[in-house]
């Protein structure tokens, strides 16, 4: 179909060119025929002139011949007259009547001769005039004939080129005709195939309509029972839907915000310089503060000007924050540009600063006009600046008003309707152009004022340099304002269109809160899409993963249990050491009591027993060394003294009883500790299993919710696919009808092309 359309377009273009060339050929043919007729008429006129010239030549020749005859006759007559005069002298008297007769004849001859001479002269003049006219006419006709021959040659060349071009176009058309015939045959075959396909599609359409009808009834029942509501029907809920992300639009807006930030930085720098140098100017002129005291008005004005940075710098910071808030991932509309409100507040504070310094500035100019150094021209310039400063403050008031209106959709959307966005942007552009015009007037008037102040006799170099600095800052302000105005005017349509779009199917965001919720949803959607794009790790079979999980849990539990057992065993060892020392002290005290009782019985052995007790108190804390030392200390008094058998047996019994009791208590304690550790490990494992079970329960509930949501989503998709399929079927039927119409049109065009090609071939043959 596309190839046939291209061939048809080419053929139409060739037919149009052929018709144009044919019309041009007819015009050229008509011109050539007219020129040929003119050349033929001129040739006839040339022939007639040649004939008349020949006649005149013949008449001239006859006249010259006649003149010669008359001249000869006159000569003869003169000779005869001379002879007759000679004879008359001889016979004068006798021939008086004859002389009279000869005189009469002579007068007649003279008259006749005079007439002939005059006629000859007139004929000579006529011949000369006719000859000159003939030569002039011949030169004109020859030049005209040359021009006509050149035109005829050019026309003939054009005719030859056109005939050549026509032959080439005829050959091309014949080739195209052959191609189109082949194409028509292929299209006829394709049309037959399309008819068969349409029949099949119609049959499938009927089947699908029947199937979709039954499924539609089921899905409608399910939707009526299960689907709660459609959020696009409500403007309030539709405002929470995320609009289509236009990355190109966001990048363009970020670029424009960057350019605007650069322009604002230039304006801020120029404003800082302007206010600072104005402060210096107030300190210098008309009274120099270094030599004399300036007026209280100028002192207050200088004090206020000194605070300009605290009002001007926030403009740059606010624009920087606004630029940073516009990123590639956000949706930048007036409802989401919250930072524009801060910039509007900074602009309002600067406007308040301008309103505060305006009365002092105007009074300072009036005070300068009242000075004795101020001339009339300088006073006129000061009054012009007086008016310009009022206009400058008024322009900033306009800008603040419109910027405040743009900041309303992010705080109070009912304050500015979306239909008024274009009006606000247009007025901002007009205000910026007005700002630029005012700055140009200020620059012009300040330059004139500086030139006049240089002529003042008390002008110092400091005043001249300060004026130059003020002029440079005003020039920078003018350039920055011009750039800003042209930038805003050039991108006005983009601002209007890009800062006012909203969710699909909705007209706008109804509140800043809905816009903020939409941005949060957009971040969540972007994070979800980003998580989907992450490559999935190599999966482990489910059974193996369960086994590994059990092993991991058991290993971690056993490891933790062992670590706790080691820690507890270390603590127990430390406690046992302390108890051992305690019991050693108890044993020593018991021995002291035993020795006291033995002293009552045996006073002779008291010194030896006290020495052994003191030796036992000095011994180290290690268990083995204590045992050895105690055994030695117990054996030495036995060797050295011979105690009674009752004392020995009593000490051994006490010792064995306490040792057995300590061993029994330590074994019970170790058993209890081991059981407690085991129970603690089991409790921890059960707690972990319980937490895992709760987590799995939560995940399963979330999966259940997701599955229910997926079911509802699939039901919605089923409806949408059903509608889209119905639309596609209707489009297919329309497309088939349009294909049939195009096929019939192509057949008609092919028939017309055949007829026109036949007519052209017949015309070419006739030619």
XYZ file of C-alpha atoms in Angstrom:
767
model
C 0.000 0.000 0.000
C 2.798 2.414 0.877
C 4.622 1.696 -2.406
C 1.390 2.214 -4.341
C 0.812 5.501 -2.549
C 4.386 6.598 -3.357
C 3.955 5.640 -7.042
C 0.639 7.421 -7.121
C 2.224 10.525 -5.608
C 5.106 10.396 -8.111
C 2.675 9.933 -10.983
C 0.582 12.888 -9.811
C 3.710 15.061 -9.575
C 4.796 13.985 -13.076
C 1.309 14.643 -14.436
C 1.317 18.111 -12.878
C 4.764 18.855 -14.340
C 3.625 17.492 -17.704
C 0.529 19.731 -17.679
C 2.656 22.758 -16.722
C 5.213 22.010 -19.456
C 2.415 21.432 -21.958
C 0.880 24.819 -21.165
C 4.327 26.432 -21.448
C 4.842 24.652 -24.786
C 1.533 26.022 -26.119
C 2.523 29.540 -25.078
C 5.961 29.189 -26.650
C 4.475 27.764 -29.840
C 2.076 30.691 -30.062
C 4.973 33.120 -29.536
C 7.078 31.406 -32.215
C 4.163 31.493 -34.692
C 3.586 35.206 -33.984
C 7.271 35.965 -34.441
C 7.338 33.969 -37.672
C 4.313 35.906 -38.944
C 5.975 39.200 -37.994
C 9.208 38.154 -39.720
C 7.229 37.159 -42.857
C 5.393 40.501 -42.916
C 8.674 42.333 -42.450
C 10.186 40.328 -45.317
C 7.200 41.293 -47.522
C 7.638 44.929 -46.543
C 11.350 44.628 -47.333
C 10.538 43.196 -50.770
C 8.047 45.981 -51.462
C 10.601 48.581 -50.423
C 13.180 46.932 -52.680
C 10.724 47.055 -55.583
C 9.893 50.700 -54.944
C 13.627 51.406 -54.671
C 14.224 49.683 -57.991
C 11.428 51.699 -59.595
C 12.918 54.886 -58.227
C 16.344 53.748 -59.471
C 14.924 53.141 -62.922
C 13.174 56.508 -62.876
C 16.433 58.080 -61.775
C 18.304 56.357 -64.566
C 15.681 57.484 -67.115
C 15.804 61.010 -65.727
C 19.589 61.111 -65.901
C 19.404 59.803 -69.464
C 16.798 62.409 -70.327
C 18.889 65.068 -68.642
C 21.899 64.063 -70.664
C 19.819 64.261 -73.860
C 18.569 67.666 -72.875
C 22.093 68.812 -72.059
C 23.272 67.661 -75.470
C 20.335 69.399 -77.064
C 21.117 72.577 -75.132
C 24.718 72.383 -76.329
C 23.525 71.945 -79.889
C 21.144 74.813 -79.500
C 23.895 76.967 -78.045
C 26.136 76.093 -80.969
C 23.380 76.889 -83.394
C 22.783 80.115 -81.494
C 26.414 81.047 -81.760
C 26.412 80.314 -85.502
C 23.231 82.271 -85.935
C 24.688 85.223 -84.063
C 27.780 85.147 -86.263
C 25.645 85.059 -89.295
C 23.463 87.797 -87.863
C 26.324 90.190 -87.607
C 26.945 89.821 -91.294
C 23.386 90.143 -92.318
C 22.176 92.307 -89.503
C 20.205 94.607 -91.545
C 18.780 92.077 -93.860
C 17.823 89.629 -91.226
C 16.183 91.664 -88.506
C 12.906 89.797 -88.645
C 14.824 86.471 -88.520
C 16.802 87.687 -85.446
C 13.635 88.554 -83.768
C 12.436 85.096 -84.490
C 15.639 83.514 -83.132
C 15.368 85.556 -79.941
C 11.859 84.332 -79.382
C 13.027 80.795 -79.940
C 15.952 81.407 -77.599
C 13.685 82.677 -74.871
C 11.468 79.653 -75.329
C 14.470 77.367 -75.172
C 15.789 79.128 -72.091
C 12.485 78.758 -70.314
C 12.283 75.164 -71.309
C 15.856 74.615 -70.154
C 15.177 76.350 -66.842
C 12.161 74.150 -66.267
C 14.166 71.076 -67.082
C 16.967 72.137 -64.693
C 14.495 72.771 -61.870
C 12.776 69.477 -62.506
C 16.145 67.753 -62.576
C 17.109 69.389 -59.265
C 13.813 68.373 -57.659
C 14.282 64.816 -58.884
C 17.817 64.772 -57.493
C 16.492 65.860 -54.089
C 13.713 63.265 -54.126
C 16.184 60.589 -55.146
C 18.570 61.511 -52.336
C 15.792 61.528 -49.753
C 14.417 58.240 -51.029
C 17.896 56.732 -50.955
C 18.494 57.880 -47.359
C 15.099 56.651 -46.236
C 15.700 53.339 -47.944
C 19.081 52.902 -46.295
C 17.671 53.762 -42.863
C 14.699 51.473 -43.320
C 16.972 48.726 -44.565
C 19.244 49.062 -41.483
C 16.247 48.975 -39.145
C 14.784 45.978 -40.872
C 18.101 44.165 -40.839
C 18.594 44.780 -37.091
C 15.028 43.705 -36.409
C 15.539 40.659 -38.581
C 18.663 39.727 -36.613
C 16.778 40.095 -33.318
C 13.918 38.014 -34.630
C 16.311 35.367 -35.888
C 17.975 35.224 -32.460
C 14.568 34.966 -30.757
C 13.545 32.293 -33.202
C 16.763 30.358 -32.492
C 16.175 30.661 -28.739
C 12.562 29.577 -29.130
C 13.649 26.709 -31.267
C 16.199 25.651 -28.604
C 13.489 25.862 -25.924
C 11.139 23.885 -28.125
C 13.847 21.258 -28.727
C 14.596 21.009 -24.986
C 10.899 20.767 -24.194
C 10.340 18.103 -26.795
C 13.310 16.204 -25.414
C 11.971 16.604 -21.892
C 8.512 15.545 -23.025
C 9.921 12.447 -24.652
C 11.818 11.621 -21.450
C 8.707 12.181 -19.334
C 6.679 10.060 -21.735
C 9.238 7.270 -21.420
C 9.164 7.620 -17.633
C 5.390 7.596 -17.636
C 5.382 4.508 -19.791
C 7.800 2.810 -17.383
C 5.680 3.948 -14.449
C 2.628 2.689 -16.261
C 4.220 -0.724 -16.615
C 5.239 -0.699 -12.969
C 1.766 0.427 -11.934
C 0.201 -2.326 -13.958
C 2.394 -4.837 -12.167
C 1.581 -3.118 -8.886
C -2.125 -3.165 -9.699
C -1.943 -6.890 -10.305
C -0.194 -7.415 -6.975
C -2.739 -5.126 -5.292
C -5.569 -7.109 -6.811
C -4.050 -10.267 -5.409
C -3.616 -8.556 -2.044
C -7.217 -7.356 -2.250
C -8.367 -10.923 -2.750
C -6.288 -12.000 0.225
C -7.712 -9.097 2.235
C -11.229 -10.153 1.344
C -10.496 -13.661 2.567
C -8.917 -12.243 5.728
C -11.874 -9.929 6.277
C -14.231 -12.852 6.052
C -12.090 -14.764 8.547
C -11.861 -11.690 10.786
C -15.594 -11.188 10.624
C -16.103 -14.783 11.656
C -13.572 -14.385 14.481
C -15.252 -11.106 15.404
C -18.590 -12.829 15.752
C -17.051 -15.562 17.899
C -15.183 -13.032 20.002
C -18.271 -10.882 20.411
C -20.190 -13.881 21.662
C -17.351 -14.888 24.028
C -16.761 -11.335 25.201
C -20.479 -10.852 25.757
C -20.587 -13.776 28.153
C -17.360 -12.677 29.854
C -18.669 -9.110 30.013
C -21.722 -10.228 31.938
C -19.543 -12.188 34.369
C -17.074 -9.354 34.794
C -19.867 -6.812 35.281
C -21.324 -8.968 38.022
C -17.878 -9.278 39.645
C -17.208 -5.527 39.319
C -20.564 -4.610 40.801
C -19.942 -6.954 43.710
C -16.206 -6.451 44.343
C -14.946 -3.093 42.920
C -15.575 -0.314 45.490
C -15.158 2.844 43.360
C -13.342 4.463 40.421
C -10.951 7.168 41.605
C -10.858 9.017 38.265
C -14.498 10.017 38.622
C -13.730 12.205 41.627
C -11.503 15.276 41.155
C -10.330 15.025 44.769
C -9.152 11.420 44.376
C -7.890 11.868 40.827
C -5.573 14.644 42.022
C -3.661 11.976 43.996
C -2.846 10.025 40.819
C 0.672 10.491 39.484
C 0.711 12.284 36.094
C 2.849 11.143 33.190
C 6.506 11.943 33.796
C 7.899 14.238 31.122
C 11.675 14.006 31.568
C 12.368 16.342 28.664
C 10.035 18.928 30.178
C 11.756 18.631 33.585
C 15.228 18.998 32.033
C 14.029 22.024 30.063
C 12.549 23.595 33.209
C 15.753 22.935 35.161
C 17.779 24.527 32.370
C 15.466 27.559 32.337
C 15.651 27.799 36.141
C 19.454 27.716 35.909
C 19.427 30.536 33.357
C 17.005 32.546 35.519
C 19.243 31.969 38.558
C 22.257 33.295 36.615
C 20.283 36.387 35.571
C 19.094 36.945 39.167
C 22.691 36.634 40.404
C 23.738 39.305 37.900
C 20.885 41.566 39.032
C 21.732 40.982 42.708
C 25.387 41.879 42.132
C 24.402 44.994 40.176
C 21.865 46.069 42.853
C 24.446 45.612 45.622
C 26.947 47.742 43.703
C 24.306 50.367 42.896
C 23.161 50.784 46.519
C 26.748 50.720 47.853
C 28.019 53.336 45.388
C 24.894 55.445 45.993
C 25.778 55.388 49.706
C 29.312 56.584 48.827
C 27.856 59.295 46.590
C 25.619 60.564 49.419
C 28.713 60.805 51.651
C 30.575 62.876 49.008
C 28.153 65.163 47.141
C 26.962 67.893 47.588
C 28.831 67.959 50.943
C 31.898 65.801 51.569
C 31.637 64.074 54.947
C 35.447 64.094 55.242
C 35.561 67.896 55.388
C 32.113 68.872 56.666
C 29.049 67.333 58.305
C 26.362 66.093 55.942
C 22.688 66.705 56.605
C 20.713 64.422 58.999
C 18.555 63.340 56.051
C 21.561 62.078 54.108
C 22.949 60.461 57.262
C 19.720 58.486 57.711
C 19.631 57.690 53.976
C 23.241 56.448 54.118
C 22.444 54.352 57.187
C 19.529 52.668 55.395
C 21.597 52.111 52.243
C 24.257 50.421 54.344
C 21.707 47.662 55.141
C 21.071 46.784 51.467
C 22.897 43.418 51.557
C 20.487 41.984 54.135
C 17.608 42.619 51.712
C 19.279 41.888 48.359
C 21.233 38.693 49.186
C 18.097 36.670 50.113
C 16.835 37.107 46.527
C 19.806 35.079 45.260
C 19.384 32.479 48.015
C 15.655 32.118 47.307
C 16.298 31.647 43.589
C 19.016 29.083 44.392
C 16.603 27.104 46.593
C 13.981 27.271 43.839
C 16.525 25.953 41.304
C 17.544 23.117 43.641
C 13.894 22.106 44.141
C 13.477 21.523 40.380
C 15.032 18.125 39.685
C 14.680 15.495 37.014
C 12.614 13.166 39.217
C 10.010 15.657 40.494
C 6.840 16.982 38.865
C 7.297 20.730 38.566
C 4.017 22.650 38.467
C 2.937 25.759 40.324
C 1.230 23.594 42.980
C 4.528 21.824 43.810
C 6.943 24.787 43.637
C 6.796 25.556 47.360
C 10.112 27.447 47.222
C 8.481 30.103 45.034
C 6.671 31.356 48.145
C 10.013 31.954 49.906
C 11.328 33.841 46.866
C 8.161 35.959 46.862
C 8.700 36.763 50.554
C 12.330 37.790 49.878
C 11.115 39.996 47.015
C 8.536 41.521 49.383
C 11.257 42.314 51.931
C 13.376 43.996 49.219
C 10.300 45.939 48.073
C 9.843 47.110 51.662
C 13.474 48.222 51.662
C 12.890 50.226 48.433
C 9.756 51.811 49.913
C 11.722 52.698 53.052
C 14.581 54.402 51.177
C 12.423 56.051 48.472
C 11.364 59.148 50.527
C 14.930 59.732 51.691
C 16.238 59.338 48.130
C 13.686 61.813 46.767
C 14.386 64.303 49.595
C 18.136 63.890 49.020
C 17.689 64.781 45.333
C 15.555 67.791 46.296
C 18.181 68.880 48.832
C 20.854 68.540 46.133
C 18.750 70.751 43.845
C 18.583 73.418 46.588
C 22.387 73.465 46.905
C 24.330 76.424 45.588
C 26.467 74.145 43.409
C 23.449 72.821 41.480
C 22.915 74.430 38.085
C 19.654 74.523 36.123
C 20.674 71.626 33.860
C 21.750 69.555 36.868
C 18.483 70.398 38.621
C 16.549 69.153 35.551
C 18.518 65.875 35.581
C 17.835 65.443 39.293
C 14.101 65.891 38.754
C 14.197 63.308 35.960
C 15.920 60.872 38.338
C 13.293 61.838 40.926
C 10.572 60.552 38.572
C 12.625 57.485 37.530
C 13.067 56.315 41.136
C 9.297 56.446 41.687
C 8.754 54.443 38.508
C 11.396 51.891 39.580
C 9.642 51.261 42.914
C 6.278 50.955 41.113
C 7.731 48.340 38.736
C 9.069 46.310 41.669
C 5.610 46.496 43.263
C 4.097 45.053 40.059
C 6.691 42.278 39.942
C 6.068 41.411 43.590
C 2.295 41.308 42.973
C 2.559 38.914 40.026
C 5.221 36.701 41.659
C 3.004 36.529 44.749
C 0.126 35.415 42.509
C 2.318 32.664 41.036
C 3.160 31.489 44.564
C -0.542 31.186 45.517
C -1.216 27.739 43.920
C 1.364 26.155 46.271
C -0.356 27.579 49.369
C -3.921 28.645 48.490
C -4.991 27.261 45.078
C -8.327 29.068 45.160
C -6.429 32.386 45.023
C -5.369 31.914 41.377
C -7.318 29.972 38.769
C -5.459 27.983 36.160
C -7.126 29.971 33.377
C -5.331 33.100 34.628
C -1.799 31.618 34.463
C -1.215 32.962 30.960
C -2.365 36.432 32.009
C 0.017 36.476 34.989
C 3.013 35.292 32.942
C 2.267 37.865 30.219
C 2.127 40.662 32.783
C 5.403 39.512 34.346
C 7.044 39.702 30.898
C 5.556 43.187 30.345
C 6.754 44.314 33.796
C 10.266 43.047 33.068
C 10.311 44.996 29.798
C 9.104 48.073 31.700
C 11.860 47.499 34.275
C 14.403 47.403 31.445
C 13.044 50.644 29.915
C 13.176 52.449 33.274
C 16.759 51.321 33.842
C 17.704 52.619 30.396
C 16.208 56.009 31.305
C 18.038 55.976 34.650
C 21.330 55.138 32.891
C 20.787 57.942 30.389
C 19.874 60.558 33.007
C 22.645 59.459 35.391
C 25.278 59.720 32.644
C 24.092 63.270 31.884
C 24.087 64.090 35.603
C 27.651 62.715 36.009
C 28.863 64.794 33.057
C 27.341 67.925 34.574
C 28.782 67.170 38.022
C 32.268 66.891 36.533
C 31.937 70.503 35.374
C 31.282 71.682 38.938
C 34.377 73.555 40.216
C 34.401 71.662 43.532
C 34.261 68.227 41.848
C 36.934 65.863 43.192
C 38.488 62.736 41.742
C 36.643 60.664 44.340
C 33.302 62.017 43.070
C 34.244 61.239 39.442
C 35.253 57.651 40.246
C 32.087 57.131 42.326
C 29.945 58.401 39.443
C 31.774 56.046 37.080
C 31.107 53.141 39.456
C 27.408 54.056 39.699
C 27.170 54.259 35.893
C 28.842 50.850 35.513
C 26.449 49.302 38.073
C 23.418 50.882 36.320
C 24.718 49.575 32.967
C 25.063 46.096 34.486
C 21.510 46.403 35.866
C 20.222 47.445 32.435
C 21.957 44.540 30.684
C 20.720 42.052 33.289
C 17.145 43.357 33.084
C 17.225 43.212 29.284
C 18.471 39.632 29.347
C 15.817 38.670 31.898
C 13.018 40.348 29.905
C 14.022 38.739 26.594
C 14.510 35.369 28.314
C 11.043 35.485 29.888
C 9.365 36.656 26.665
C 11.046 33.949 24.575
C 9.996 31.165 26.992
C 6.534 32.516 27.842
C 4.653 29.781 25.965
C 6.762 27.071 27.589
C 6.114 28.449 31.089
C 2.374 28.635 30.424
C 2.108 25.095 29.046
C 4.601 23.237 31.246
C 3.630 24.686 34.655
C -0.088 23.901 34.370
C -0.505 20.206 33.610
C -1.953 17.696 36.043
C -3.080 14.074 36.404
C -4.560 12.192 33.483
C -8.258 12.838 33.112
C -8.178 15.731 35.588
C -7.928 19.430 35.067
C -5.617 20.355 37.945
C -4.341 19.647 41.460
C -7.020 20.798 43.843
C -4.682 21.568 46.759
C -0.963 21.674 47.667
C -1.549 18.726 50.019
C -2.755 16.572 47.134
C 0.291 17.656 45.097
C 2.582 16.686 47.997
C 0.868 13.290 48.342
C 1.211 12.816 44.600
C 4.977 13.466 44.843
C 5.267 10.882 47.644
C 3.380 8.343 45.534
C 5.663 9.158 42.629
C 8.758 8.502 44.760
C 7.305 5.182 45.893
C 6.491 4.219 42.309
C 9.989 5.207 41.153
C 11.572 3.161 43.988
C 9.357 0.195 43.064
C 10.310 0.414 39.383
C 13.967 0.760 40.382
C 13.717 -2.338 42.555
C 12.146 -4.210 39.648
C 15.058 -3.264 37.418
C 17.595 -4.844 39.807
C 18.903 -8.200 38.534
C 17.585 -11.150 40.522
C 20.149 -13.286 42.323
C 20.553 -16.980 41.578
C 17.719 -18.734 43.341
C 18.145 -21.809 45.576
C 15.670 -24.718 45.477
C 12.974 -24.476 48.127
C 13.759 -27.749 49.917
C 17.476 -26.974 50.030
C 16.729 -23.479 51.324
C 14.548 -24.925 54.111
C 17.268 -27.404 55.071
C 19.907 -24.668 55.044
C 17.626 -22.460 57.133
C 17.169 -25.172 59.756
C 20.900 -25.879 59.827
C 21.620 -22.165 60.069
C 19.130 -21.666 62.875
C 20.446 -24.718 64.770
C 24.069 -23.688 64.224
C 23.419 -20.136 65.327
C 21.467 -21.391 68.334
C 24.190 -23.916 69.244
C 26.898 -21.327 68.749
C 25.092 -18.793 70.864
C 24.321 -21.445 73.477
C 27.939 -22.534 73.623
C 29.104 -18.950 73.905
C 26.651 -18.372 76.740
C 27.736 -21.633 78.435
C 31.388 -20.577 78.205
C 30.537 -17.186 79.657
C 28.469 -18.722 82.430
C 31.162 -21.322 83.169
C 33.734 -18.532 83.463
C 31.437 -16.682 85.846
C 30.921 -19.898 87.824
C 34.665 -20.475 88.056
C 35.117 -16.976 89.435
C 32.290 -17.563 91.948
C 33.787 -20.912 92.924
C 37.160 -19.289 93.503
C 35.527 -16.737 95.762
C 33.609 -19.473 97.614
C 36.802 -21.489 97.902
C 38.578 -18.564 99.538
C 35.562 -18.082 101.780
C 35.557 -21.704 102.845
C 39.325 -21.614 103.353
C 38.835 -18.710 105.738
C 36.029 -20.631 107.446
C 38.344 -23.629 107.789
C 41.027 -21.419 109.284
C 38.541 -19.970 111.754
C 37.402 -23.494 112.650
C 41.007 -24.518 113.206
C 41.546 -21.473 115.427
C 38.546 -22.500 117.505
C 39.869 -26.076 117.618
C 43.269 -24.863 118.771
C 41.684 -22.794 121.525
C 39.882 -25.891 122.767
C 43.089 -27.895 122.501
C 44.955 -25.174 124.457
C 42.650 -25.724 127.362
C 43.534 -29.404 127.287
C 47.133 -29.160 126.278
C 48.797 -25.853 127.033
C 52.136 -27.222 125.934
C 51.080 -27.603 122.265
C 49.464 -24.142 121.794
C 52.565 -22.422 120.345
C 53.018 -25.094 117.664
C 49.353 -24.961 116.644
C 49.355 -21.120 116.367
C 52.489 -21.204 114.181
C 50.861 -23.700 111.800
C 47.723 -21.531 111.646
C 49.772 -18.423 110.805
C 51.656 -20.375 108.127
C 48.325 -21.464 106.633
C 47.081 -17.805 106.554
C 50.107 -16.684 104.531
C 49.775 -19.442 101.866
C 48.723 -18.503 98.189
C 45.202 -18.778 96.815
C 45.848 -21.630 94.338
C 44.016 -24.798 95.343
C 46.784 -27.352 94.813
C 49.400 -25.332 96.686
C 46.954 -24.783 99.536
C 46.296 -28.506 99.777
C 50.009 -29.269 99.838
C 50.754 -26.593 102.420
C 47.823 -27.680 104.607
C 48.964 -31.299 104.475
C 52.528 -30.243 105.413
C 51.257 -27.951 108.152
C 49.093 -30.788 109.530
C 51.880 -33.373 109.279
C 54.573 -31.264 110.922
C 52.845 -30.909 114.270
C 52.044 -34.615 114.214
C 55.710 -35.384 113.672
C 56.839 -32.816 116.105
C 54.236 -33.561 118.732
C 52.179 -36.561 119.568
C 48.542 -35.406 119.625
C 45.706 -37.364 120.945
C 43.845 -39.707 118.560
C 40.527 -37.953 119.234
C 41.762 -34.626 117.913
C 43.099 -36.166 114.714
C 40.004 -38.130 113.966
C 37.815 -35.097 114.658
C 39.776 -32.908 112.249
C 39.707 -35.568 109.539
C 35.994 -36.060 109.959
C 35.325 -32.325 109.710
C 37.580 -32.018 106.711
C 36.076 -34.958 104.830
C 32.552 -33.811 105.676
C 33.145 -30.304 104.367
C 34.964 -31.561 101.253
C 32.184 -33.993 100.426
C 29.578 -31.317 101.034
C 31.440 -28.853 98.776
C 31.790 -31.486 96.015
C 28.078 -32.353 96.279
C 27.059 -28.697 96.174
C 29.335 -27.953 93.204
C 27.939 -30.942 91.247
C 24.359 -29.844 91.979
C 25.251 -26.300 90.989
C 26.875 -27.390 87.727
C 23.887 -29.587 86.880
C 21.479 -26.728 87.558
C 23.589 -24.343 85.513
C 23.742 -26.723 82.569
C 19.974 -27.273 82.712
C 19.336 -23.537 82.913
C 21.626 -22.903 79.935
C 19.868 -25.632 77.965
C 16.442 -24.262 78.863
C 17.573 -20.721 78.029
C 18.834 -21.843 74.617
C 15.581 -23.658 73.938
C 13.592 -20.591 75.005
C 15.641 -18.368 72.696
C 15.179 -20.786 69.808
C 11.433 -20.903 70.481
C 11.311 -17.092 70.664
C 13.136 -16.838 67.354
C 10.830 -19.363 65.785
C 7.860 -17.455 67.139
C 9.184 -14.157 65.695
C 9.849 -15.857 62.346
C 6.375 -17.324 62.392
C 4.905 -13.883 63.102
C 6.964 -12.395 60.272
C 5.849 -15.136 57.910
C 2.286 -14.520 59.059
C 2.637 -10.794 58.308
C 4.216 -11.522 54.909
C 1.427 -13.967 54.136
C -1.192 -11.392 55.099
C 0.540 -8.819 52.897
C 0.688 -11.343 50.068
C -3.000 -12.009 50.623
C -3.723 -8.289 50.387
C -1.537 -7.996 47.291
C -3.258 -10.986 45.724
C -6.653 -9.421 46.409
C -5.410 -6.159 44.933
C -4.022 -8.047 41.950
C -7.391 -9.736 41.519
C -9.128 -6.358 41.448
C -6.435 -4.970 39.147
C -6.787 -7.936 36.814
C -10.512 -7.415 36.790
C -9.954 -3.761 35.840
C -7.450 -4.817 33.204
C -9.957 -7.345 31.908
C -12.471 -4.553 31.468
C -9.934 -2.273 29.836
C -8.663 -5.046 27.550
C -12.223 -5.881 26.657
C -12.909 -2.267 25.756
C -9.625 -1.924 23.920
C -10.325 -5.155 22.044
C -13.735 -3.875 21.080
C -12.162 -0.611 19.943
C -9.535 -2.540 17.987
C -12.244 -4.626 16.326
C -14.150 -1.493 15.356
C -10.916 0.059 14.120
C -10.144 -3.099 12.128
C -13.556 -2.987 10.500
C -13.106 0.718 9.710
C -9.633 -0.018 8.415
C -10.968 -2.779 6.166
C -13.637 -0.435 4.817
C -10.994 2.237 4.192
C -8.785 -0.375 2.486
C -11.647 -1.343 0.186
C -12.262 2.320 -0.610
C -8.558 2.922 -1.291
C -8.462 -0.183 -3.526
C -11.412 1.073 -5.547
C -9.812 4.518 -5.770
C -6.524 2.970 -6.882
C -8.313 0.945 -9.541
C -10.026 4.076 -10.798
C -6.701 5.935 -10.792
C -5.042 3.069 -12.635
C -7.810 3.151 -15.247
C -7.449 6.920 -15.601
C -3.670 6.520 -15.872
C -4.150 3.911 -18.564
C -6.498 6.233 -20.465
C -4.147 9.212 -20.091
C -1.124 7.122 -21.115
C -3.005 5.877 -24.154
C -4.014 9.443 -25.045
C -0.423 10.647 -24.583
C 0.927 7.821 -26.717
C -1.574 8.685 -29.475
C -0.617 12.374 -29.272
C 3.073 11.467 -29.453
C 2.438 9.286 -32.466
C 0.506 12.106 -34.129
C 3.385 14.471 -33.383
